[in-house]
Amino acid sequence: MKAFLKKTIIFLVPLAIFFSAMEPLLRNIPNDYSYKNNYLMNNSNKISKLFLGSSHTYYGINPDFISGNSFNGSHISQSINLDYEILKKYKNNWEALEYLMIPIDYFTLFSRMRNGVEYWRVKNYNLYYDIQLSSKLSENSELLSINLKSNIKRVVSYYLLNKTPITCSKLGYGNIYVKSKDLAETGKTAAIRHTTKDFSKLNETIKILEEIIDWASINNTKIIFYTTPAYTTYVSNLDADQLELTINTINKLVEKNTNCSYFNLLEDSDFYASDFSDADHLNQEGAKKLSMKLNELIITQ
Amino acid sequence: MLFNSIDFAIFLPIIFFIYWFLVNKNLKLQNLLVVLGSYVFYGWWDWRFLSLIIFSTIVDYTVGQKLRSAVNESNRKILLWTSILVNLGFLGFFKYYNFFLDNFVTAFSFFGSEIQANSLNIILPVGISFYTFQTLSYTIDVYKRKLEPTRDFLAFSAFVSFFPQLVAGPIERATNLLPQFYKKRTFNYNKAVDGLRQILWGLFKKIVIADNSAQIANEIFNNSADYSGSTLVLGAIFFTFQIYGDFSGYSDIAIGTSRLFGFNLMQNFAFPYFSRDIAEFWRRWHISLSTWFRDYLYIPIGGSRGGTSMKVRNTFIIFIISGFWHGANWTFIFWGVLNALYFLPLLLLNRNRTNTDTVAPGKYLPSSKEFYQIGITFGLTVLAWIFFRAENIGHAFSYLSTIFSKSLFETPKFFGMRTAISTLFLIIIFIIIEWLGRNEQYAIAKLGFTSKKSVRYVIYYSIILAIFLFMGQQQQFIYFQF
């Protein structure tokens, strides 16, 4: 028995050393989550227009084209429950917040990050926002949530090649260059990916939205819901029932609450193929256009 | 608790330490620890369903005791049927209630009668099909006087709930596992190392092969209407490796973990994808279930005795029930029927026991004939798995009709192509390792006997590295739902 334990421990020591050295190294690498959390920690009391949401906002809203103090607090695949968590985390700081901008996209009412392919990102909220979404060790560790291949790449890129892993601008816009993809193909694949057969999250999402609306009402904040523009190849592949349910649900909420408005820009004719990096994400030109458009809508409110 | 979770990585050393260091001198305490540890392991998922396991344990222990004293044959039969009805009653309620109800309603409406029936929102207790069959094996063996009923309630509880194989097998026979709880276990270095090695290989199969294959198979099966026939073929192949890596990986971890505690469980998979015909496949796939059905159903209903029609009938019964055991869905029944149809020609031509040895013994490569046979058997298996994975029969047939269309010759294209290519590369390496180790209980078992220490360590570290390098998204073990 002693020999077994001794040899097992000897076998595990190099692994333990490797992992205990890697985890702090990885956590020390700055990223969008740690950056945005720091920004909000220091500036949330000055922000007048806050944009939340997923990659559609991350790549689609550039606060440089929004008047006043605005910030893009979205992240890739950030679902509505996580938007709410961020909002709650700084709930006592939003004294200057006039407008809260929440995208209501085709999948927003039915999806959660945890249930999708990007669920590994949950650890970012645990580790960098200090929002305890889960006590699972694998969701509180860099090493256990991403495969080693990606982690080694991150370490090499940051520590050896001195490359910054932060892919957003100072105000949170995802300004990393994204290579244009085939609009026909991405339209189809993204629509398939975003179409769901499981509507079980709808009621929970409505409840979250109502809580956000109630909080905003107390805080004297107006909420603008909007559906981000998408290219026709995406729109034509969407399930009509899911889309209708989304739009009807949000319209009903807006009707009931005077501090809310909704703008459906999904098929907005001002956006052309040249504004998209793929069928459901805007490129830098498109982001500029959308940001200016929303800014005008805010002004006319 | 999942085997591939951090929770289990903490749980296992704690139980191991207490088992071998604190309670090692007392067999009763060791068995008590196994029972308590198993209940914690199971309760981690949902503690409410522990009551089912405890109830089954009490019922079957009591039936066993009564069978000891019952001399009258009709009383013995009543006792046997009490156990069968209680165990299958739970299984039937939790697993099949809604299925029968829905089909009952559909059948009535087909004949013009509308009946109102509300299906229940029933949660299927994890592993119920496994421990039900395991505990039934005890009662049946005691009834048949193949096994002396136990007087040791603690040992019996440990046998029913033994955590390594509680939720997804191997389905152990009372004749094999129960006596192991009576004897004092002594720590055996080689056995423990072998256990760790098998756990490592099981984790590789699950985390690298199954979880990566699952991502692609899920994408393709969930959106099959939008993909070409060639893509759907790939989806079915990835599912074929997902289910093998997932289930045989679980079995490896279960067997390896048991070995750490001094127990020997039966081999559950013996390289089934190298089978040369379907009969051989079924001797190598989920062995503990196949042999359970053989011994407790096929042989009692007549087996291969009697005429041809009897053999055919029994073959269909066994495959259909085996399919239905997997889930309350027509897809599983159809999967069973399809396998029966595959099996039938071999049975009728009396060739179902042609390939009983390991393929290409002592050779590096199979002969062209063996290669052809393996290819055909693998192809038939892939085809059958489509029914197993499909959401319903309609989905399975539309999946198949797309495969057998012109789009079969298009270049496969789907979301996640890059992952698919790297996963395919890993699967090829996996197949090579499995082929080289096909004579053993599990692919890397030979490492313990033949390789130098340095070579062994390099291989172990490489497997660990591969697990961390290529770990896919964590997926639930498929067989938990059965």
mmCIF file of N, CA and C in Angstrom, chain A residues 186-237:
data_model
loop_
_atom_site.group_PDB
_atom_site.id
_atom_site.type_symbol
_atom_site.label_atom_id
_atom_site.label_comp_id
_atom_site.label_asym_id
_atom_site.label_seq_id
_atom_site.Cartn_x
_atom_site.Cartn_y
_atom_site.Cartn_z
ATOM 1 N N THR A 186 -23.236 31.403 -43.766
ATOM 2 C CA THR A 186 -23.363 31.733 -42.338
ATOM 3 C C THR A 186 -24.806 32.070 -41.975
ATOM 4 N N GLY A 187 -25.550 32.583 -42.937
ATOM 5 C CA GLY A 187 -26.963 32.879 -42.679
ATOM 6 C C GLY A 187 -27.703 31.617 -42.311
ATOM 7 N N LYS A 188 -27.431 30.580 -43.075
ATOM 8 C CA LYS A 188 -28.130 29.317 -42.845
ATOM 9 C C LYS A 188 -27.670 28.660 -41.534
ATOM 10 N N THR A 189 -26.337 28.571 -41.368
ATOM 11 C CA THR A 189 -25.837 27.856 -40.177
ATOM 12 C C THR A 189 -26.193 28.598 -38.874
ATOM 13 N N ALA A 190 -26.111 29.948 -38.923
ATOM 14 C CA ALA A 190 -26.430 30.697 -37.692
ATOM 15 C C ALA A 190 -27.911 30.570 -37.366
ATOM 16 N N ALA A 191 -28.752 30.623 -38.402
ATOM 17 C CA ALA A 191 -30.197 30.502 -38.155
ATOM 18 C C ALA A 191 -30.516 29.131 -37.558
ATOM 19 N N ILE A 192 -29.875 28.100 -38.070
ATOM 20 C CA ILE A 192 -30.088 26.744 -37.527
ATOM 21 C C ILE A 192 -29.665 26.712 -36.059
ATOM 22 N N ARG A 193 -28.495 27.300 -35.804
ATOM 23 C CA ARG A 193 -27.938 27.285 -34.449
ATOM 24 C C ARG A 193 -28.845 28.033 -33.464
ATOM 25 N N HIS A 194 -29.473 29.085 -33.947
ATOM 26 C CA HIS A 194 -30.282 29.928 -33.056
ATOM 27 C C HIS A 194 -31.735 29.478 -32.949
ATOM 28 N N THR A 195 -32.112 28.536 -33.784
ATOM 29 C CA THR A 195 -33.498 28.065 -33.730
ATOM 30 C C THR A 195 -33.609 26.994 -32.655
ATOM 31 N N THR A 196 -34.645 27.127 -31.842
ATOM 32 C CA THR A 196 -34.775 26.181 -30.731
ATOM 33 C C THR A 196 -36.105 25.444 -30.775
ATOM 34 N N LYS A 197 -36.099 24.268 -30.176
ATOM 35 C CA LYS A 197 -37.366 23.533 -30.034
ATOM 36 C C LYS A 197 -37.797 23.623 -28.580
ATOM 37 N N ASP A 198 -36.914 24.182 -27.768
ATOM 38 C CA ASP A 198 -37.160 24.210 -26.329
ATOM 39 C C ASP A 198 -37.515 25.638 -25.893
ATOM 40 N N PHE A 199 -38.778 25.848 -25.613
ATOM 41 C CA PHE A 199 -39.224 27.187 -25.213
ATOM 42 C C PHE A 199 -39.384 27.309 -23.694
ATOM 43 N N SER A 200 -38.816 26.354 -22.986
ATOM 44 C CA SER A 200 -39.047 26.304 -21.537
ATOM 45 C C SER A 200 -38.465 27.500 -20.787
ATOM 46 N N LYS A 201 -37.527 28.199 -21.395
ATOM 47 C CA LYS A 201 -36.897 29.322 -20.685
ATOM 48 C C LYS A 201 -37.691 30.626 -20.833
ATOM 49 N N LEU A 202 -38.719 30.593 -21.671
ATOM 50 C CA LEU A 202 -39.437 31.835 -21.978
ATOM 51 C C LEU A 202 -39.989 32.530 -20.731
ATOM 52 N N ASN A 203 -40.697 31.780 -19.908
ATOM 53 C CA ASN A 203 -41.315 32.404 -18.729
ATOM 54 C C ASN A 203 -40.271 32.985 -17.778
ATOM 55 N N GLU A 204 -39.181 32.233 -17.632
ATOM 56 C CA GLU A 204 -38.098 32.708 -16.755
ATOM 57 C C GLU A 204 -37.495 33.995 -17.320
ATOM 58 N N THR A 205 -37.351 34.042 -18.645
ATOM 59 C CA THR A 205 -36.785 35.239 -19.277
ATOM 60 C C THR A 205 -37.717 36.432 -19.087
ATOM 61 N N ILE A 206 -39.018 36.192 -19.255
ATOM 62 C CA ILE A 206 -39.981 37.292 -19.069
ATOM 63 C C ILE A 206 -39.875 37.827 -17.634
ATOM 64 N N LYS A 207 -39.728 36.903 -16.692
ATOM 65 C CA LYS A 207 -39.609 37.308 -15.291
ATOM 66 C C LYS A 207 -38.354 38.174 -15.090
ATOM 67 N N ILE A 208 -37.259 37.754 -15.713
ATOM 68 C CA ILE A 208 -36.013 38.528 -15.594
ATOM 69 C C ILE A 208 -36.219 39.921 -16.190
ATOM 70 N N LEU A 209 -36.847 39.951 -17.364
ATOM 71 C CA LEU A 209 -37.079 41.249 -18.017
ATOM 72 C C LEU A 209 -37.970 42.139 -17.151
ATOM 73 N N GLU A 210 -38.984 41.542 -16.535
ATOM 74 C CA GLU A 210 -39.873 42.337 -15.663
ATOM 75 C C GLU A 210 -39.113 42.886 -14.457
ATOM 76 N N GLU A 211 -38.222 42.069 -13.935
ATOM 77 C CA GLU A 211 -37.425 42.540 -12.793
ATOM 78 C C GLU A 211 -36.514 43.691 -13.216
ATOM 79 N N ILE A 212 -35.930 43.567 -14.415
ATOM 80 C CA ILE A 212 -35.064 44.640 -14.915
ATOM 81 C C ILE A 212 -35.898 45.918 -15.108
ATOM 82 N N ILE A 213 -37.092 45.737 -15.679
ATOM 83 C CA ILE A 213 -37.968 46.897 -15.924
ATOM 84 C C ILE A 213 -38.341 47.565 -14.594
ATOM 85 N N ASP A 214 -38.688 46.760 -13.599
ATOM 86 C CA ASP A 214 -39.053 47.317 -12.283
ATOM 87 C C ASP A 214 -37.890 48.084 -11.667
ATOM 88 N N TRP A 215 -36.718 47.466 -11.769
ATOM 89 C CA TRP A 215 -35.550 48.135 -11.207
ATOM 90 C C TRP A 215 -35.296 49.466 -11.938
ATOM 91 N N ALA A 216 -35.401 49.412 -13.284
ATOM 92 C CA ALA A 216 -35.140 50.609 -14.092
ATOM 93 C C ALA A 216 -36.135 51.712 -13.741
ATOM 94 N N SER A 217 -37.369 51.300 -13.499
ATOM 95 C CA SER A 217 -38.404 52.278 -13.163
ATOM 96 C C SER A 217 -38.045 53.002 -11.864
ATOM 97 N N ILE A 218 -37.602 52.248 -10.882
ATOM 98 C CA ILE A 218 -37.199 52.854 -9.598
ATOM 99 C C ILE A 218 -35.990 53.762 -9.794
ATOM 100 N N ASN A 219 -35.097 53.356 -10.666
ATOM 101 C CA ASN A 219 -33.846 54.100 -10.889
ATOM 102 C C ASN A 219 -34.008 55.247 -11.896
ATOM 103 N N ASN A 220 -35.241 55.433 -12.379
ATOM 104 C CA ASN A 220 -35.510 56.440 -13.419
ATOM 105 C C ASN A 220 -34.702 56.212 -14.688
ATOM 106 N N THR A 221 -34.597 54.979 -15.052
ATOM 107 C CA THR A 221 -33.843 54.638 -16.270
ATOM 108 C C THR A 221 -34.822 54.160 -17.325
ATOM 109 N N LYS A 222 -34.630 54.620 -18.548
ATOM 110 C CA LYS A 222 -35.484 54.137 -19.638
ATOM 111 C C LYS A 222 -34.830 52.920 -20.272
ATOM 112 N N ILE A 223 -35.668 52.006 -20.694
ATOM 113 C CA ILE A 223 -35.106 50.813 -21.340
ATOM 114 C C ILE A 223 -35.464 50.834 -22.815
ATOM 115 N N ILE A 224 -34.464 50.643 -23.625
ATOM 116 C CA ILE A 224 -34.734 50.506 -25.063
ATOM 117 C C ILE A 224 -34.366 49.079 -25.476
ATOM 118 N N PHE A 225 -35.390 48.355 -25.870
ATOM 119 C CA PHE A 225 -35.156 47.020 -26.429
ATOM 120 C C PHE A 225 -35.004 47.187 -27.934
ATOM 121 N N TYR A 226 -34.126 46.445 -28.517
ATOM 122 C CA TYR A 226 -33.988 46.524 -29.984
ATOM 123 C C TYR A 226 -33.538 45.167 -30.518
ATOM 124 N N THR A 227 -33.917 44.920 -31.746
ATOM 125 C CA THR A 227 -33.455 43.703 -32.412
ATOM 126 C C THR A 227 -32.400 44.129 -33.421
ATOM 127 N N THR A 228 -31.230 43.540 -33.318
ATOM 128 C CA THR A 228 -30.114 43.990 -34.173
ATOM 129 C C THR A 228 -30.325 43.567 -35.625
ATOM 130 N N PRO A 229 -29.812 44.360 -36.560
ATOM 131 C CA PRO A 229 -29.983 44.030 -37.981
ATOM 132 C C PRO A 229 -29.244 42.738 -38.331
ATOM 133 N N ALA A 230 -29.813 42.011 -39.255
ATOM 134 C CA ALA A 230 -29.143 40.806 -39.752
ATOM 135 C C ALA A 230 -29.323 40.759 -41.261
ATOM 136 N N TYR A 231 -28.466 40.035 -41.916
ATOM 137 C CA TYR A 231 -28.546 39.980 -43.378
ATOM 138 C C TYR A 231 -29.690 39.052 -43.784
ATOM 139 N N THR A 232 -30.179 39.286 -44.959
ATOM 140 C CA THR A 232 -31.375 38.568 -45.434
ATOM 141 C C THR A 232 -31.216 37.030 -45.431
ATOM 142 N N THR A 233 -29.999 36.550 -45.636
ATOM 143 C CA THR A 233 -29.788 35.092 -45.649
ATOM 144 C C THR A 233 -30.024 34.485 -44.261
ATOM 145 N N TYR A 234 -29.828 35.297 -43.243
ATOM 146 C CA TYR A 234 -30.106 34.847 -41.879
ATOM 147 C C TYR A 234 -31.610 34.922 -41.632
ATOM 148 N N VAL A 235 -32.171 36.066 -41.959
ATOM 149 C CA VAL A 235 -33.596 36.296 -41.670
ATOM 150 C C VAL A 235 -34.472 35.259 -42.390
ATOM 151 N N SER A 236 -34.114 34.976 -43.654
ATOM 152 C CA SER A 236 -34.970 34.065 -44.426
ATOM 153 C C SER A 236 -34.919 32.627 -43.900
ATOM 154 N N ASN A 237 -33.927 32.322 -43.112
ATOM 155 C CA ASN A 237 -33.831 30.960 -42.577
ATOM 156 C C ASN A 237 -34.376 30.829 -41.152
#
